[in-house]
Every structure is written in C-alpha cells, then in structure tokens.
Short mmCIF file of C-alpha atoms in Angstrom, two decimals:
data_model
loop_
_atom_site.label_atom_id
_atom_site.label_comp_id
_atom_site.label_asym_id
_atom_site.label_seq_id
_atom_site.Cartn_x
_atom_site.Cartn_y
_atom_site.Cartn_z
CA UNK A 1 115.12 98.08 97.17
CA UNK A 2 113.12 100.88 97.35
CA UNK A 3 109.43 101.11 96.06
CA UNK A 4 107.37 104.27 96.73
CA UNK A 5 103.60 103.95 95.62
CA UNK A 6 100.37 106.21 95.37
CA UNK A 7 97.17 106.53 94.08
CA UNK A 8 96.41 109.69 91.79
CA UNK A 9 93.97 111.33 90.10
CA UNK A 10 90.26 110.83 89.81
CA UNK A 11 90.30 107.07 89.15
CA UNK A 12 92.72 106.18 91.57
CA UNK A 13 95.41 104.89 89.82
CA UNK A 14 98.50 103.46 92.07
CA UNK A 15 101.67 105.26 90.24
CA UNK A 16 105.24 103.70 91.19
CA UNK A 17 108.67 104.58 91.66
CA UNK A 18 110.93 102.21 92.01
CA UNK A 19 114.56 101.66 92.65
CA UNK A 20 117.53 99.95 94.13
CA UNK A 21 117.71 102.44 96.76
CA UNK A 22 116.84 106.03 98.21
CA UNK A 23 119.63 108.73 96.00
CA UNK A 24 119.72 106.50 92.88
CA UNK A 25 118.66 106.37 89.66
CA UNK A 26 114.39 104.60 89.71
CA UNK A 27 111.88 103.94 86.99
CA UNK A 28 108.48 105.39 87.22
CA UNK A 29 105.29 103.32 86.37
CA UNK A 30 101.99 104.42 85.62
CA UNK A 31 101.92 108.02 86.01
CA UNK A 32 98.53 108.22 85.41
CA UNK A 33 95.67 110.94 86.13
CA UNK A 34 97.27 114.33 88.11
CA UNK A 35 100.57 112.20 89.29
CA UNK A 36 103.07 114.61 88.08
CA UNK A 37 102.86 116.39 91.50
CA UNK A 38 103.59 113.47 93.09
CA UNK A 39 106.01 112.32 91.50
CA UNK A 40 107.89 115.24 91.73
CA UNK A 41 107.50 115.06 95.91
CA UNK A 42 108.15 111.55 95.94
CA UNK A 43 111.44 111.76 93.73
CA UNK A 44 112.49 115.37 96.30
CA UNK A 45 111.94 112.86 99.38
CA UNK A 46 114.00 109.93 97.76
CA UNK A 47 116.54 112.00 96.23
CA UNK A 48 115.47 110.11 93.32
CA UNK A 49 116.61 110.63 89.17
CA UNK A 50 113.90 108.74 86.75
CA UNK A 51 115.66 107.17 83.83
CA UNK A 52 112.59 105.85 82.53
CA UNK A 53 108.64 105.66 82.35
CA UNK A 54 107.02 102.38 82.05
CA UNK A 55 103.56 101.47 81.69
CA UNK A 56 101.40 98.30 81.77
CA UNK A 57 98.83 100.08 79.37
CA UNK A 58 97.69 102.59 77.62
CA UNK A 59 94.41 103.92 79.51
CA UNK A 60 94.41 107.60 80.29
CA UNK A 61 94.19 106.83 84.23
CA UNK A 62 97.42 105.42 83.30
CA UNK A 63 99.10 108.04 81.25
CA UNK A 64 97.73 110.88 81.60
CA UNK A 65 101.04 112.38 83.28
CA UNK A 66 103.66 110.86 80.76
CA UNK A 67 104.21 113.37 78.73
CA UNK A 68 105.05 116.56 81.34
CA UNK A 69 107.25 113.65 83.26
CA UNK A 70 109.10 112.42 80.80
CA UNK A 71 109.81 115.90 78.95
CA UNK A 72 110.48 117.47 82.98
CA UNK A 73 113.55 114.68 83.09
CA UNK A 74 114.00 113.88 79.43
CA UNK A 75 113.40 110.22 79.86
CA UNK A 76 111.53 107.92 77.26
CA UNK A 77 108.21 105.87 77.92
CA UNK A 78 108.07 102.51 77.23
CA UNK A 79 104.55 100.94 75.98
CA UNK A 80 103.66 97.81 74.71
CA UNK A 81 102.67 98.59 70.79
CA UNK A 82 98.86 97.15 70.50
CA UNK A 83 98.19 100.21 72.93
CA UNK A 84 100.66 103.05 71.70
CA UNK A 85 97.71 104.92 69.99
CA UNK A 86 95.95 105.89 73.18
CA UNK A 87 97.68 108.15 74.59
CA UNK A 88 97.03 110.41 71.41
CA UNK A 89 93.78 109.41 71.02
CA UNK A 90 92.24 108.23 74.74
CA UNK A 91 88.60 108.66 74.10
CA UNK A 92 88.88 106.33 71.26
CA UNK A 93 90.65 103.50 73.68
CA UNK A 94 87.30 104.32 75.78
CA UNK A 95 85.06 104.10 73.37
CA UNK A 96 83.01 107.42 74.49
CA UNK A 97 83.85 110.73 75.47
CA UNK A 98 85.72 111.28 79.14
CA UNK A 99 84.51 114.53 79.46
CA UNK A 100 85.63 118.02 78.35
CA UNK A 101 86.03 119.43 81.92
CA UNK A 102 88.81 116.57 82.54
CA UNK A 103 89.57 116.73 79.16
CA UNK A 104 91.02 120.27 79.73
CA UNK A 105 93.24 119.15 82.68
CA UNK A 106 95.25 116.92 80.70
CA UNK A 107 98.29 116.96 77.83
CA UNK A 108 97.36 114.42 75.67
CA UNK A 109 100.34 113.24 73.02
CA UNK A 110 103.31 111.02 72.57
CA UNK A 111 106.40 111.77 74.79
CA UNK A 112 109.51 112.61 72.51
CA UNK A 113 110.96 109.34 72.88
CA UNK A 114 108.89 106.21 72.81
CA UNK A 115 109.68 102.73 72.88
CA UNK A 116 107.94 99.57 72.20
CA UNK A 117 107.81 96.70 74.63
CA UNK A 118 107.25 93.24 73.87
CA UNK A 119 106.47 89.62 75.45
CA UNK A 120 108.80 88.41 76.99
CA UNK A 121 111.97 91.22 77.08
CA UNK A 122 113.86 91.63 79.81
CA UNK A 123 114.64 95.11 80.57
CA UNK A 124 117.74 96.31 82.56
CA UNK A 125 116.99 100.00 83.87
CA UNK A 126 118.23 102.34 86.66
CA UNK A 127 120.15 98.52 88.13
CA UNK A 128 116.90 96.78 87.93
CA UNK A 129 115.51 93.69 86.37
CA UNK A 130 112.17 93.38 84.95
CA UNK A 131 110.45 90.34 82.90
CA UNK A 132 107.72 91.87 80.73
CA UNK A 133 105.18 89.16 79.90
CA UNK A 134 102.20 90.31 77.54
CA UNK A 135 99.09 90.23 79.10
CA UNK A 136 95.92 91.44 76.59
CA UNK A 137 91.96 91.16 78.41
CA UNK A 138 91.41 94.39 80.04
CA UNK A 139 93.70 96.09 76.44
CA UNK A 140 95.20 94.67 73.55
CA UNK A 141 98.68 95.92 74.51
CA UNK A 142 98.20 95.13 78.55
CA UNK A 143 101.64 94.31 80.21
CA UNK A 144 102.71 93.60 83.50
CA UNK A 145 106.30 93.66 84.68
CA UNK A 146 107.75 91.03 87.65
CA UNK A 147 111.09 91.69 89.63
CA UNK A 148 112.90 88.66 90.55
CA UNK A 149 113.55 87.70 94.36
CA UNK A 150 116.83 88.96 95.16
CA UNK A 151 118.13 88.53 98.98
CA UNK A 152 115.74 88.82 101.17
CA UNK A 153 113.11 90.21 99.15
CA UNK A 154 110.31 88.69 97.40
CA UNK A 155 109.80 88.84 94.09
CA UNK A 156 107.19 91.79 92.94
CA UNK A 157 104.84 91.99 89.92
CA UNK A 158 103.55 95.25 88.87
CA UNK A 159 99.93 93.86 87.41
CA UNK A 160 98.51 96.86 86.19
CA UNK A 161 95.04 96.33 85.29
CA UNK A 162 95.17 92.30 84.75
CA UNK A 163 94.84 91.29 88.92
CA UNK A 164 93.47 93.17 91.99
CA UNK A 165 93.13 92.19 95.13
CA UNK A 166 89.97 90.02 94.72
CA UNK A 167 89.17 90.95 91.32
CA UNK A 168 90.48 91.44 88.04
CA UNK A 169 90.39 94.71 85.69
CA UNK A 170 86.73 95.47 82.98
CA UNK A 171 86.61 93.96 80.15
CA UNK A 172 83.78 95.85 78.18
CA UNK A 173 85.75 98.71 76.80
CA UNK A 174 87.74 98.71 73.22
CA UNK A 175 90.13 95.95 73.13
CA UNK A 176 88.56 94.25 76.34
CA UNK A 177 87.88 90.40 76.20
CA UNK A 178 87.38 88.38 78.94
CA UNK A 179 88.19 85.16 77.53
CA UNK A 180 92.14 86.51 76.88
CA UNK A 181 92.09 87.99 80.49
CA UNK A 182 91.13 84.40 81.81
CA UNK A 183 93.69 83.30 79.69
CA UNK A 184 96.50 85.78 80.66
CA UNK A 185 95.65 85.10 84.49
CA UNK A 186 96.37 81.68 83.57
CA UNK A 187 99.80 82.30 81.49
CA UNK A 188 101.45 84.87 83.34
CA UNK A 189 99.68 85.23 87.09
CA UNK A 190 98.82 81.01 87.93
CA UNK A 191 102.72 80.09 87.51
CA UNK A 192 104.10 82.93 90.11
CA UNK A 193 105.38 81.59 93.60
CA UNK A 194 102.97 82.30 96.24
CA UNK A 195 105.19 84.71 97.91
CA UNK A 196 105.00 86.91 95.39
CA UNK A 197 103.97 90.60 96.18
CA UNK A 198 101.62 92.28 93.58
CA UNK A 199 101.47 95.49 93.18
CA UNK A 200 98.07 96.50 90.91
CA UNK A 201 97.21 99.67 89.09
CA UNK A 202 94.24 100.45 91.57
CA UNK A 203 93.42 99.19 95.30
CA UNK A 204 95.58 97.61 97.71
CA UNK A 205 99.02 95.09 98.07
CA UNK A 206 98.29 91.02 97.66
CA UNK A 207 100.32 88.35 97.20
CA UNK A 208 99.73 85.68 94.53
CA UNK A 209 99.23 82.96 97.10
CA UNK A 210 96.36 85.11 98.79
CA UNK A 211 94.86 85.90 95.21
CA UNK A 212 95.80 81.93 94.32
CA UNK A 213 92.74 81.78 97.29
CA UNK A 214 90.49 83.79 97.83
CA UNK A 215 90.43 85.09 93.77
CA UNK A 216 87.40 83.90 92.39
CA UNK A 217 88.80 84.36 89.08
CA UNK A 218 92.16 82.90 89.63
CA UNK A 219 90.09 79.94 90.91
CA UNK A 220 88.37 79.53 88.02
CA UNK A 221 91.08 79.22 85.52
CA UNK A 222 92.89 76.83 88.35
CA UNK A 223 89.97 74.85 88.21
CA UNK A 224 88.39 75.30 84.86
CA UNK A 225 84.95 77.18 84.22
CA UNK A 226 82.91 77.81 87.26
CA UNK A 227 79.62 79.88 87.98
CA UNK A 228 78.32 83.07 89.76
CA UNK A 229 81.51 85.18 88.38
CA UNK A 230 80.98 88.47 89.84
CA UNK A 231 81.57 91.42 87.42
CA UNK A 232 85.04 93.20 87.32
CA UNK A 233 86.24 95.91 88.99
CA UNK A 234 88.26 99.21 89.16
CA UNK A 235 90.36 100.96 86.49
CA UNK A 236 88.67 102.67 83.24
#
C-alpha cells in the first residue's frame, strides 16, 4: 500500500493520497488550504489517477482545494452531511470572518458531484477498504475513516480533527462540543488495536497504543473524568 502525506497551506493541514500501490488508481483526503499543487506533484511522482476525494470534515483548512481537484480529474467528494454546508459558506462553520486577503486565494463552492457519507458505511474505492465511523466534537459532521490490517500492514485510521498526537482537535467553534468529542474518542478511537497507525489532519504519525498512553484525553475517557485537562490543539 502506498500512502503519500503532507501538510499544506497556512494551518497546516496533513492532505493524503492513498492507494494500493505506486501507477494505480488512489483516493485523496483532505485537500485542504493551497494542496492542489501538491497534489498534483505527488500524483506526477506516483503515477497516480484520483477516483475520489474524501474528507473527515468540512473546515476550510480541510477543503479549501476540493473543488479545483475534483473538477481537474472529474472525481466526486464525499462529506459527511451535518457538515456539507461549509464548504459554501466557511466563515459561517467559523463563526467569524477568516480574512479577506485569504479569502481571495480560495474557490469556495460545492464540487459538481457530491456525496453524503454516513456512520458506519463501508466504502470500496480505487481497491481499498474504508470503515467510516461518525465522529461529531470538533464538527457536527466529523468523520474519520480506518483501513483494515491486511498482510503485513497495520491497520490505519485517518482521524482528521478528532485525535493528535497528544491532543485532540478545538472544540469552541460552531458545532464544537467537548462532551461528544470525549464521547467519540471513546466510541470510535478506545476500541482500535494498539498497533494501529493514525494518521491526523495536523502534526505528526501515532499509534493508538502510544495515544492509549501518553493521551491525556484518551486517559480520561479510559478512566472516567479526571482533572487539569489541558486545552485543545491544532486545526481551525
């Protein structure tokens, strides 16, 4: 398997291409934030053809590229529904303005083809397998999409914004709530095999059983409320 990763754009934001090997078919996800460049290297190096975009939400460090990729390969996006609006309407998923200066750089709209995800689907694209599990706290319409272990390779769990590597993603913009995020760390992250590789939307490769840990907020929904949580991290 082949996974090809960077961060783009102002915030950061890890963007993903992924597929079965180098000269086949991949999915992107997250092409958030100036990634359209790099995607286009990244897919040149791999001899790569996208089939589709996916992405764990709707933020505009998350989708800010979706619409010149997908129309560059004519490929749909898939988004989970509770977060659809927002890439029409990002400064109202922010809850403020983001700025008319960056506001210029980018092509806000819907791709031509969208389609909904939902808890719990299994989608089959470019030869791949990926579980989507529902994961609202840092949006309403938060996903995150896991890979099964096949051979000799761990399974891997895109996270988006729901787990870092020692933190978790804010919680104090529109559709943020930190009680669901505790309780979608506790649905979807607490029953993954250690071995598992995570890959998040910003900062660098875990592994559930080093986030299991050293997470303080992991730890706390292992263990049941704790004290001195430290405040969230990363991603808009």
């Amino acid at each position: 398997m082949l996974i090809a990763g960077f961060p783009a754009g102002a915030w950061g934001t890890n963007c993903y291409l992924v597929a079965p090997a180098a000269g086949e078919e991949c999915v992107i996800i997250d092409p958030g934030h100036q990634a359209a460049q790099g995607v286009e290297e990244t897919l040149r190096k791999h001899r790569l053809k996208p089939v589709a975009v996916v992405l764990t939400h709707g933020h505009i460090d998350h989708v800010a590229s979706v619409v010149p990729v997908c129309g560059a390969h004519d490929v749909p996006a898939w988004i989970h529904p509770a977060d659809r609006y927002m890439m029409s309407d990002p400064e109202k998923a922010l809850g403020r303005s983001i700025g008319m200066p960056l506001m210029g750089e980018l092509t806000v709209g819907e791709p031509d083809d969208v389609k909904e995800l939902a808890d719990g689907a299994a989608l089959s694209l470019a030869g791949l397998e990926f579980s989507v599990a529902h994961a609202p706290g840092h949006t309403k319409g938060s996903v995150t999409f896991r890979m099964p272990e096949a051979a000799d390779v761990p399974s891997v769990f895109f996270s988006g914004d729901l787990l870092f590597a020692g933190s978790i993603g804010r919680t104090d913009l529109p559709g943020g709530d930190m009680d669901e995020m505790l309780a979608s760390l506790g649905r979807v992250c607490l029953p993954l095999d250690d071995s598992t590789v995570v890959l998040s939307g910003h900062g660098p490769q875990t592994t559930i059983g080093r986030e299991r840990a050293t997470n303080p907020y992991l730890r706390e929904v292992a263990s049941g409320p704790g004290s001195g949580r430290p405040a969230p991290r990363r991603g808009m």
